[in-house]
Short mmCIF file of C-alpha atoms and ligand atoms in Angstrom, two decimals:
data_model
loop_
_atom_site.label_atom_id
_atom_site.label_comp_id
_atom_site.label_asym_id
_atom_site.label_seq_id
_atom_site.Cartn_x
_atom_site.Cartn_y
_atom_site.Cartn_z
CA MET A 1 0.05 -0.12 -0.13
CA ASN A 2 1.20 3.44 -0.88
CA ARG A 3 2.54 4.94 2.47
CA ALA A 4 0.84 8.39 1.51
CA SER A 5 -2.56 6.91 1.49
CA CYS A 6 -2.23 5.59 4.87
CA VAL A 7 -1.81 9.47 6.44
CA LEU A 8 -5.20 10.12 7.85
CA PRO A 9 -6.80 13.50 7.60
CA PRO A 10 -6.46 15.42 10.92
CA TRP A 11 -9.93 15.42 11.73
CA LEU A 12 -9.92 11.58 11.92
CA THR A 13 -6.82 11.33 13.92
CA THR A 14 -7.98 13.76 16.45
CA ALA A 15 -11.75 12.69 16.67
CA PRO A 16 -12.87 10.84 19.76
CA GLU A 17 -14.58 7.19 19.40
CA MET A 18 -18.21 7.61 18.78
CA GLY A 19 -20.52 6.55 21.58
CA LEU A 20 -20.07 6.72 25.36
CA GLY A 21 -16.24 7.20 25.04
CA ASP A 22 -14.31 9.27 27.73
CA ARG A 23 -14.49 12.67 25.89
CA ASN A 24 -13.24 15.94 27.22
CA VAL A 25 -16.63 17.53 26.31
CA ALA A 26 -15.76 20.55 28.35
CA GLU A 27 -13.02 21.82 25.95
CA PRO A 28 -13.98 24.52 23.20
CA THR A 29 -15.09 22.80 19.95
CA ILE A 30 -12.24 22.55 17.40
CA ARG A 31 -13.60 23.23 13.66
CA ARG A 32 -12.54 20.68 11.41
CA PRO A 33 -13.26 20.39 7.64
CA LEU A 34 -16.27 18.08 6.82
CA PRO A 35 -15.41 14.63 5.24
CA ARG A 36 -16.02 14.38 1.53
CA ALA A 37 -18.85 12.25 1.95
CA VAL A 38 -20.87 15.30 3.59
CA SER A 39 -19.27 18.07 1.73
CA GLU A 40 -19.53 16.54 -1.60
CA PRO A 41 -22.45 14.02 -1.55
CA SER A 42 -22.94 11.92 -4.64
CA THR A 43 -26.68 12.10 -5.22
CA GLY A 44 -29.61 14.55 -5.37
CA PRO A 45 -29.52 18.19 -4.92
CA GLN A 46 -26.58 18.14 -2.77
CA ARG A 47 -24.29 17.58 -6.01
CA SER A 48 -24.55 21.38 -6.82
CA GLY A 49 -24.41 22.43 -2.93
CA PRO A 50 -21.66 24.61 -1.48
CA ARG A 51 -18.38 22.94 -0.54
CA VAL A 52 -17.03 23.00 3.05
CA GLY A 53 -14.30 25.44 2.10
CA GLU A 54 -16.68 27.82 0.93
CA SER A 55 -19.39 27.23 3.81
CA ASP A 56 -18.49 28.75 7.05
CA VAL A 57 -22.06 27.51 8.09
CA LEU A 58 -21.11 23.75 7.01
CA ALA A 59 -17.78 23.97 8.73
CA ALA A 60 -19.26 25.41 11.84
CA LEU A 61 -22.01 22.71 12.14
CA ASN A 62 -19.64 19.78 11.21
CA PRO A 63 -21.36 16.90 12.89
CA LEU A 64 -17.68 15.20 13.51
CA ASP A 65 -17.19 18.11 16.02
CA HIS A 66 -20.18 16.81 17.59
CA PRO A 67 -19.96 13.23 17.83
CA VAL A 68 -22.62 12.80 20.41
CA CYS A 69 -25.21 12.94 17.46
CA LEU A 70 -23.71 9.44 16.29
CA SER A 71 -24.37 7.97 19.55
CA PRO A 72 -26.82 4.95 19.25
CA PRO A 73 -30.02 6.25 21.07
CA ARG A 74 -30.50 4.25 24.32
CA ARG A 75 -34.28 4.78 24.54
CA LEU A 76 -36.09 3.49 21.41
CA SER A 77 -39.69 2.70 22.28
CA SER A 78 -42.47 1.75 19.96
CA VAL A 79 -43.43 5.22 19.44
CA LEU A 80 -41.81 5.98 16.49
CA SER A 81 -42.66 9.59 15.48
CA TRP A 82 -39.44 11.26 16.84
CA HIS A 83 -36.99 8.62 15.91
CA GLU A 84 -35.64 10.32 12.96
CA HIS A 85 -34.52 13.48 14.78
CA LEU A 86 -32.86 11.89 17.62
CA PRO A 87 -29.30 12.24 16.34
CA PHE A 88 -30.24 16.12 15.84
CA ALA A 89 -31.46 16.54 19.23
CA MET A 90 -28.33 15.11 20.58
CA PHE A 91 -26.33 17.48 18.24
CA LEU A 92 -28.29 20.46 19.40
CA ILE A 93 -27.50 19.79 23.02
CA ASP A 94 -24.05 19.95 22.11
CA LEU A 95 -24.55 23.09 20.10
CA ALA A 96 -26.81 24.92 22.62
CA ARG A 97 -25.39 23.40 25.92
CA PRO A 98 -28.33 24.47 27.85
CA ALA A 99 -28.62 25.04 31.67
CA ALA A 100 -32.18 24.42 31.75
CA LEU A 101 -34.27 22.21 29.30
CA VAL A 102 -37.75 21.72 29.51
CA GLU A 103 -39.90 19.26 27.31
CA LEU A 104 -43.82 19.87 26.75
CA GLY A 105 -45.18 16.42 25.91
CA THR A 106 -42.93 13.26 26.45
CA HIS A 107 -45.20 10.24 26.20
CA ALA A 108 -42.74 7.28 26.11
CA GLY A 109 -39.91 9.63 26.41
CA ASP A 110 -37.75 8.90 23.08
CA SER A 111 -37.15 12.69 22.37
CA TYR A 112 -36.57 13.38 26.12
CA CYS A 113 -34.47 10.65 26.79
CA ALA A 114 -32.13 11.57 23.57
CA PHE A 115 -31.59 14.93 25.14
CA CYS A 116 -30.83 13.54 28.52
CA GLN A 117 -28.49 10.81 26.98
CA ALA A 118 -26.34 13.89 25.41
CA VAL A 119 -26.50 15.70 28.61
CA SER A 120 -24.98 12.83 30.31
CA GLU A 121 -22.51 11.82 27.41
CA LEU A 122 -21.38 15.37 27.39
CA ARG A 123 -21.24 15.54 31.11
CA LEU A 124 -23.21 19.01 30.93
CA PRO A 125 -24.35 20.83 34.14
CA THR A 126 -28.00 20.94 32.48
CA ARG A 127 -31.21 20.55 34.70
CA CYS A 128 -33.73 18.61 32.60
CA TYR A 129 -37.70 18.46 33.17
CA ALA A 130 -40.20 16.57 31.04
CA VAL A 131 -43.82 17.82 31.41
CA ASP A 132 -46.74 15.55 30.60
CA THR A 133 -50.19 14.21 32.02
CA TRP A 134 -48.90 10.79 30.77
CA THR A 135 -52.38 10.11 29.94
CA GLY A 136 -52.35 11.11 26.04
CA ASP A 137 -54.47 13.39 23.94
CA ALA A 138 -56.49 12.93 20.81
CA HIS A 139 -53.47 13.21 18.50
CA SER A 140 -51.14 10.71 20.32
CA GLY A 141 -53.98 8.63 21.60
CA LEU A 142 -54.77 7.84 25.07
CA TYR A 143 -52.74 5.54 27.17
CA GLY A 144 -52.61 3.99 30.63
CA PRO A 145 -50.13 4.54 33.64
CA GLU A 146 -47.96 1.70 32.33
CA VAL A 147 -46.33 4.00 29.84
CA LEU A 148 -44.92 6.32 32.60
CA GLU A 149 -43.81 3.39 34.69
CA ASN A 150 -41.89 1.96 31.82
CA LEU A 151 -40.37 5.44 31.23
CA ARG A 152 -39.35 5.65 34.91
CA ALA A 153 -37.73 2.56 34.93
CA HIS A 154 -35.40 3.43 31.98
CA HIS A 155 -35.02 7.18 33.11
CA ASP A 156 -34.57 7.36 36.88
CA PRO A 157 -31.35 5.21 37.02
CA LEU A 158 -29.82 6.76 34.06
CA TYR A 159 -30.67 10.53 34.32
CA GLY A 160 -32.31 10.73 37.71
CA SER A 161 -29.57 12.85 39.02
CA PHE A 162 -30.32 15.83 36.76
CA SER A 163 -33.82 15.21 35.40
CA ARG A 164 -37.24 14.89 36.56
CA LEU A 165 -40.43 13.64 35.13
CA ILE A 166 -43.54 16.26 36.18
CA GLN A 167 -46.68 14.57 35.87
CA SER A 168 -48.73 17.58 35.38
CA THR A 169 -50.64 19.74 32.61
CA PHE A 170 -48.38 22.19 30.75
CA ASP A 171 -50.57 25.11 32.40
CA GLU A 172 -50.20 23.63 35.95
CA ALA A 173 -46.38 23.10 35.63
CA LEU A 174 -45.64 26.78 34.41
CA ALA A 175 -45.95 28.05 38.11
CA TYR A 176 -42.88 25.85 38.98
CA PHE A 177 -40.57 27.66 36.64
CA ALA A 178 -38.86 31.31 37.03
CA ASP A 179 -39.19 33.59 34.14
CA GLY A 180 -36.39 33.83 32.00
CA THR A 181 -34.55 30.66 33.13
CA ILE A 182 -35.31 28.13 30.09
CA ASP A 183 -32.49 27.86 27.61
CA LEU A 184 -34.12 24.94 25.52
CA LEU A 185 -37.81 24.43 25.25
CA HIS A 186 -39.15 21.27 23.21
CA ILE A 187 -42.95 21.71 22.50
CA ASP A 188 -44.52 18.67 21.59
CA GLY A 189 -47.94 18.49 23.13
CA TYR A 190 -51.37 18.57 21.64
CA HIS A 191 -50.85 19.70 17.97
CA THR A 192 -53.81 21.77 16.81
CA TYR A 193 -52.88 25.55 16.13
CA ASP A 194 -54.73 26.88 19.09
CA ALA A 195 -53.11 24.45 21.58
CA VAL A 196 -49.32 24.72 20.33
CA LYS A 197 -50.07 28.53 20.16
CA HIS A 198 -51.32 28.44 23.84
CA ASP A 199 -48.24 26.49 24.97
CA PHE A 200 -45.80 28.74 23.19
CA GLU A 201 -47.44 32.00 24.30
CA ASN A 202 -47.75 30.65 27.88
CA TRP A 203 -44.17 29.51 28.19
CA LEU A 204 -42.48 32.35 26.49
CA PRO A 205 -41.95 34.41 29.69
CA LYS A 206 -40.14 31.45 30.92
CA LEU A 207 -37.55 31.63 28.27
CA SER A 208 -33.97 32.89 28.72
CA GLU A 209 -31.86 35.30 26.63
CA ARG A 210 -30.42 32.16 25.17
CA ALA A 211 -33.61 30.44 24.66
CA ILE A 212 -34.02 28.08 21.65
CA VAL A 213 -37.42 26.35 21.02
CA VAL A 214 -37.85 23.27 19.19
CA PHE A 215 -41.35 22.34 17.67
CA HIS A 216 -42.12 18.96 16.52
CA ASP A 217 -44.78 18.25 13.81
CA VAL A 218 -44.08 21.40 11.60
CA ASN A 219 -44.73 19.44 8.31
CA VAL A 220 -47.89 17.50 9.37
CA ARG A 221 -50.73 18.82 7.42
CA GLU A 222 -53.75 16.42 8.37
CA ARG A 223 -55.77 15.50 11.46
CA GLU A 224 -56.24 19.15 12.46
CA PHE A 225 -52.55 19.50 13.04
CA GLY A 226 -51.64 23.13 13.12
CA VAL A 227 -48.06 23.46 14.17
CA TRP A 228 -47.12 24.31 10.62
CA ARG A 229 -49.29 27.17 10.48
CA LEU A 230 -47.82 28.48 13.73
CA TRP A 231 -44.49 27.74 12.37
CA GLU A 232 -44.96 29.78 9.31
CA GLU A 233 -45.88 32.97 11.73
CA LEU A 234 -42.97 32.12 14.04
CA SER A 235 -40.37 31.81 11.59
CA GLU A 236 -41.23 35.27 10.16
CA ARG A 237 -40.31 36.67 13.32
CA TYR A 238 -37.38 34.71 14.90
CA PRO A 239 -34.63 32.92 13.37
CA SER A 240 -35.12 29.45 12.44
CA PHE A 241 -34.19 26.21 10.85
CA THR A 242 -36.79 23.82 9.51
CA PHE A 243 -36.14 20.06 9.03
CA LEU A 244 -39.07 18.68 6.79
CA HIS A 245 -38.35 14.71 7.35
CA GLY A 246 -39.58 12.82 10.26
CA HIS A 247 -43.22 14.88 10.29
CA GLY A 248 -41.16 18.27 10.39
CA LEU A 249 -38.83 19.60 13.08
CA GLY A 250 -38.60 23.60 13.80
CA VAL A 251 -35.77 25.00 15.53
CA LEU A 252 -36.49 28.53 16.54
CA GLY A 253 -33.86 31.06 17.98
CA VAL A 254 -35.93 33.11 20.51
CA GLY A 255 -33.56 34.55 22.66
CA ARG A 256 -31.56 37.68 21.98
CA SER A 257 -28.25 36.26 22.83
CA LEU A 258 -28.12 32.89 21.35
CA PRO A 259 -25.10 30.58 21.82
CA ASP A 260 -22.61 31.15 19.11
CA PRO A 261 -22.59 27.37 18.21
CA VAL A 262 -26.11 27.52 17.27
CA GLN A 263 -25.95 30.63 15.20
CA PRO A 264 -24.67 28.96 11.83
CA LEU A 265 -27.98 26.77 11.97
CA PHE A 266 -29.84 30.11 11.64
CA ARG A 267 -27.68 31.68 9.09
CA ALA A 268 -27.72 28.51 6.52
CA SER A 269 -28.73 29.20 2.89
CA ALA A 270 -31.06 27.28 1.30
CA ALA A 271 -28.44 25.10 -0.31
CA GLU A 272 -26.69 24.57 3.24
CA ALA A 273 -30.13 23.99 4.83
CA ARG A 274 -30.69 21.37 2.09
CA LEU A 275 -27.42 19.64 2.83
CA LEU A 276 -27.82 19.46 6.68
CA GLY A 277 -31.36 18.35 6.12
CA SER A 278 -29.98 15.48 3.97
CA LEU A 279 -27.26 14.74 6.44
CA PHE A 280 -29.76 14.46 9.47
CA PHE A 281 -32.51 12.75 7.56
CA GLU A 282 -29.48 10.04 6.96
CA LEU A 283 -28.35 9.91 10.31
CA GLY A 284 -32.10 9.68 11.65
CA ARG A 285 -32.68 6.81 8.90
CA ARG A 286 -29.72 5.03 10.56
CA VAL A 287 -31.80 5.15 13.57
CA THR A 288 -35.09 4.07 12.21
CA LEU A 289 -33.33 1.21 10.25
CA THR A 290 -31.70 0.16 13.42
CA VAL A 291 -35.38 0.05 15.09
CA GLU A 292 -36.67 -1.80 11.99
CA ARG A 293 -33.64 -4.18 11.93
CA GLU A 294 -34.41 -4.96 15.56
CA ARG A 295 -38.01 -5.36 14.84
CA LEU A 296 -37.47 -7.81 11.68
CA THR A 297 -34.92 -9.70 14.21
CA GLU A 298 -37.52 -10.09 16.78
CA GLN A 299 -39.96 -11.30 13.98
CA CYS A 300 -37.45 -13.68 12.70
CA SER A 301 -36.89 -15.40 15.92
CA ARG A 302 -40.76 -15.43 16.41
CA VAL A 303 -40.91 -17.11 12.77
CA ALA A 304 -38.41 -19.51 13.79
CA GLU A 305 -40.10 -20.18 17.20
CA LEU A 306 -43.31 -20.80 15.00
CA GLU A 307 -41.63 -22.88 12.79
CA ALA A 308 -40.24 -24.89 15.42
CA GLU A 309 -43.60 -25.18 16.95
CA ALA A 310 -45.24 -26.11 13.50
CA GLN A 311 -42.61 -28.86 13.07
CA ARG A 312 -43.54 -30.05 16.59
CA VAL A 313 -47.24 -30.13 15.88
CA ALA A 314 -46.55 -31.51 12.58
CA GLN A 315 -44.52 -34.75 14.31
CA VAL A 316 -47.63 -34.91 16.76
CA LEU A 317 -50.02 -34.90 13.84
CA ASP A 318 -47.71 -37.79 12.13
CA ALA A 319 -47.94 -39.71 15.25
CA ARG A 320 -51.62 -39.13 15.63
CA SER A 321 -52.17 -40.30 12.02
CA ARG A 322 -50.18 -43.30 12.53
CA GLU A 323 -52.10 -44.00 15.51
CA LEU A 324 -55.42 -43.41 13.62
CA GLU A 325 -54.10 -45.66 10.75
CA GLN A 326 -53.32 -48.40 13.38
CA LEU A 327 -56.95 -47.81 14.91
CA ARG A 328 -58.35 -47.94 11.57
CA GLU A 329 -56.71 -51.22 10.93
CA ASP A 330 -57.86 -52.61 14.25
CA ARG A 331 -61.40 -51.44 13.90
CA ASP A 332 -61.60 -53.34 10.38
CA ARG A 333 -60.09 -56.39 11.81
CA VAL A 334 -62.74 -56.33 14.99
CA THR A 335 -65.64 -55.33 12.30
CA GLN A 336 -64.56 -58.49 10.18
CA ARG A 337 -64.43 -60.91 12.96
CA LEU A 338 -67.68 -59.50 14.10
CA ARG A 339 -69.14 -60.10 10.99
CA GLN A 340 -67.75 -63.67 11.13
CA VAL A 341 -69.15 -64.11 14.64
CA GLU A 342 -72.55 -62.91 13.27
CA ALA A 343 -72.53 -65.58 10.47
CA GLU A 344 -71.54 -68.13 12.88
CA VAL A 345 -74.37 -66.99 15.02
CA VAL A 346 -76.89 -67.33 12.22
CA ASP A 347 -75.40 -70.71 11.64
CA VAL A 348 -75.72 -72.03 15.10
CA ARG A 349 -79.26 -70.34 15.27
CA ALA A 350 -80.00 -72.40 12.07
CA ALA A 351 -78.84 -75.64 13.61
CA HIS A 352 -80.35 -75.12 16.81
CA GLU A 353 -83.79 -74.55 15.01
CA GLU A 354 -83.03 -77.79 12.84
CA ARG A 355 -82.30 -79.63 16.07
CA ALA A 356 -85.46 -78.63 17.59
CA ARG A 357 -87.41 -79.39 14.76
CA VAL A 358 -85.61 -82.89 14.49
CA ALA A 359 -86.58 -83.20 18.28
CA ARG A 360 -89.99 -82.14 17.80
CA ASP A 361 -90.31 -84.61 14.95
CA VAL A 362 -88.63 -87.41 16.98
CA GLU A 363 -91.12 -86.66 19.99
CA ARG A 364 -93.98 -86.88 17.73
CA GLU A 365 -92.68 -90.13 16.22
CA ARG A 366 -91.91 -91.42 19.59
CA ASP A 367 -95.46 -90.48 20.71
CA GLU A 368 -96.94 -92.19 17.73
CA LEU A 369 -94.90 -95.23 18.40
CA ALA A 370 -96.00 -95.27 21.91
CA ALA A 371 -99.24 -94.97 21.00
CA ALA A 372 -98.82 -97.77 18.33
CA VAL A 373 -97.00 -100.11 21.03
CA HIS A 374 -99.73 -99.29 23.38
CA ALA A 375 -102.35 -99.96 20.75
CA ILE A 376 -100.72 -103.29 20.01
CA HIS A 377 -100.23 -104.20 23.52
CA SER A 378 -104.06 -103.61 23.86
CA SER A 379 -105.03 -105.62 20.74
CA LEU A 380 -106.35 -109.22 21.09
CA THR A 381 -103.95 -110.67 18.66
CA TYR A 382 -101.17 -109.44 20.75
CA ARG A 383 -102.53 -110.81 23.83
CA ALA A 384 -103.05 -114.36 22.05
CA ALA A 385 -99.45 -114.33 20.81
CA ALA A 386 -98.26 -113.22 24.28
CA ALA A 387 -99.97 -116.05 25.63
CA TYR A 388 -98.53 -118.43 23.06
CA TRP A 389 -95.10 -117.28 23.76
CA ARG A 390 -95.69 -117.86 27.59
CA VAL A 391 -96.61 -121.38 26.76
CA GLN A 392 -93.89 -121.87 24.47
CA ASP A 393 -91.22 -120.71 27.04
CA ARG A 394 -92.84 -123.11 29.42
CA VAL A 395 -92.83 -126.05 27.23
CA LEU A 396 -89.65 -125.46 25.25
CA PRO A 397 -87.55 -123.64 27.74
CA ARG A 398 -84.65 -121.14 25.96
CA GLY A 399 -81.45 -122.41 25.53
CA THR A 400 -82.77 -126.15 25.44
CA ARG A 401 -82.11 -128.59 22.37
CA ARG A 402 -85.90 -128.90 21.74
CA ARG A 403 -86.15 -125.15 21.69
CA ARG A 404 -83.42 -124.72 18.92
CA ALA A 405 -84.83 -127.63 16.81
CA TYR A 406 -88.15 -125.98 17.03
CA GLU A 407 -86.69 -122.25 16.24
CA ARG A 408 -84.83 -124.08 13.23
CA LEU A 409 -88.02 -125.75 12.09
CA MET A 410 -89.96 -122.44 12.40
CA ALA A 411 -87.33 -120.62 10.49
CA ARG A 412 -87.64 -123.00 7.64
CA VAL A 413 -91.53 -122.57 7.77
CA LYS A 414 -91.16 -118.95 7.43
CA ALA A 415 -88.58 -119.05 4.60
CA ARG A 416 -90.60 -121.36 2.58
CA ALA A 417 -93.83 -119.09 3.20
CA ARG A 418 -91.93 -116.12 1.80
C1 LIG B 1 -46.92 13.63 20.72
S1 LIG B 1 -46.81 13.27 22.35
C2 LIG B 1 -44.95 13.44 22.81
C3 LIG B 1 -44.18 12.53 21.90
C4 LIG B 1 -42.78 12.68 22.46
N1 LIG B 1 -42.33 13.83 22.48
C5 LIG B 1 -41.92 11.61 21.72
O1 LIG B 1 -40.87 11.76 21.82
O2 LIG B 1 -42.50 10.74 21.27
C6 LIG B 1 -47.76 14.35 23.06
C7 LIG B 1 -47.84 14.29 24.48
O3 LIG B 1 -48.17 15.45 25.12
C8 LIG B 1 -49.15 15.22 26.52
N2 LIG B 1 -49.87 16.22 26.39
C9 LIG B 1 -50.74 17.01 25.47
N3 LIG B 1 -51.55 18.00 25.99
C10 LIG B 1 -50.74 18.32 27.11
C11 LIG B 1 -51.32 19.14 28.08
N4 LIG B 1 -52.06 20.22 27.95
N5 LIG B 1 -50.51 18.89 29.36
C12 LIG B 1 -49.90 17.95 29.56
N6 LIG B 1 -49.53 16.98 28.59
C13 LIG B 1 -50.24 17.04 27.53
C14 LIG B 1 -49.97 14.00 26.14
O4 LIG B 1 -50.22 13.23 27.15
C15 LIG B 1 -48.75 13.25 25.03
O5 LIG B 1 -48.28 12.18 26.03
#
């Protein structure tokens, strides 16, 4: 490799690590040139945008001088609407370094926790306050106490040392802030024109000489959102910067002595504003893509779980259908045997009936014979013959030679008579 190509630009060799590294944040910001990817973007309208060397605004707002904007936000709830602005929220904290920050409308806390995370990572002495009823409104939807509980569980251990969650209406909270004390106010409550105007005008006296006010949803033109209208009015009266992505975010320089690092934002030309808009849109997209990736990862593991479950169910079904098959075979065998037994029963019944019929015939014949024998016994011939046989047995006793000779003689007489 060419030795010269290994020499890193000064802003890379001196830049601290991204994330929660041990940065000396109290040092004054060193202005470094933007990397080429930012100063000479390759697509879209940026192509004809200003080069860093020609733009003191872009050089002054170099995000690499404020690497906190590249820190992965720790609080990414399912309330997505602010996600695309989280890198800018952290960038703004580094630019403005407010002594006191108030957010009106916090819900799950994604915007507020990004402000707090930047305060914490930059080790600023900022005092932070979030005001919300934590019951919701017609635009955010109504919700239960679990939202604040969940936020507290995240917020208190990380930011409890410098931040308070105030559960009240915006109007009720006013009394607890002295006039001229708030350096950064984020207004993100109910979004009708009247409501947001009321919030801005009510809190205006509380703002300091350095005050910046951030409005969310300046580019929403539906569902009776009216921030865009107030924004048009206010950005006529105060220095302002507008992001159009992520429902629109307006940054308003209200104080008379705005912090120096913030001022280039309000001096940006249309081309510079487009470049900054593109840059923070891309950084914001990185956050939303992270959330999307996590959601998809969760869905993938859910799909894997469901597939494993489906496989298990398929195995159970297989086993059940084998059992069912076995039961069907058993049933067929039993049915066949039953039919055989039924046929045998029919045969046995027929045989039994036949035997009963024969028995009846035999009984009838026996009765007929008995009647015949009785008739014979009671006939005169029989009685004469019986008397003859008795005389014969007496005159020619059985077993004697005389008897045998007589029987032979009688046999010859019978044979001749036939
Ligand atoms: C759009 S949400 C805030 C979104 C939040 N900044 C984020 O990062 O997702 C609006 C919140 O303002 C609260 N809210 C609206 N009007 C309010 C009022 N007058 N007083 C207190 N809270 C209010 C609602 O309860 C809701 O939680």
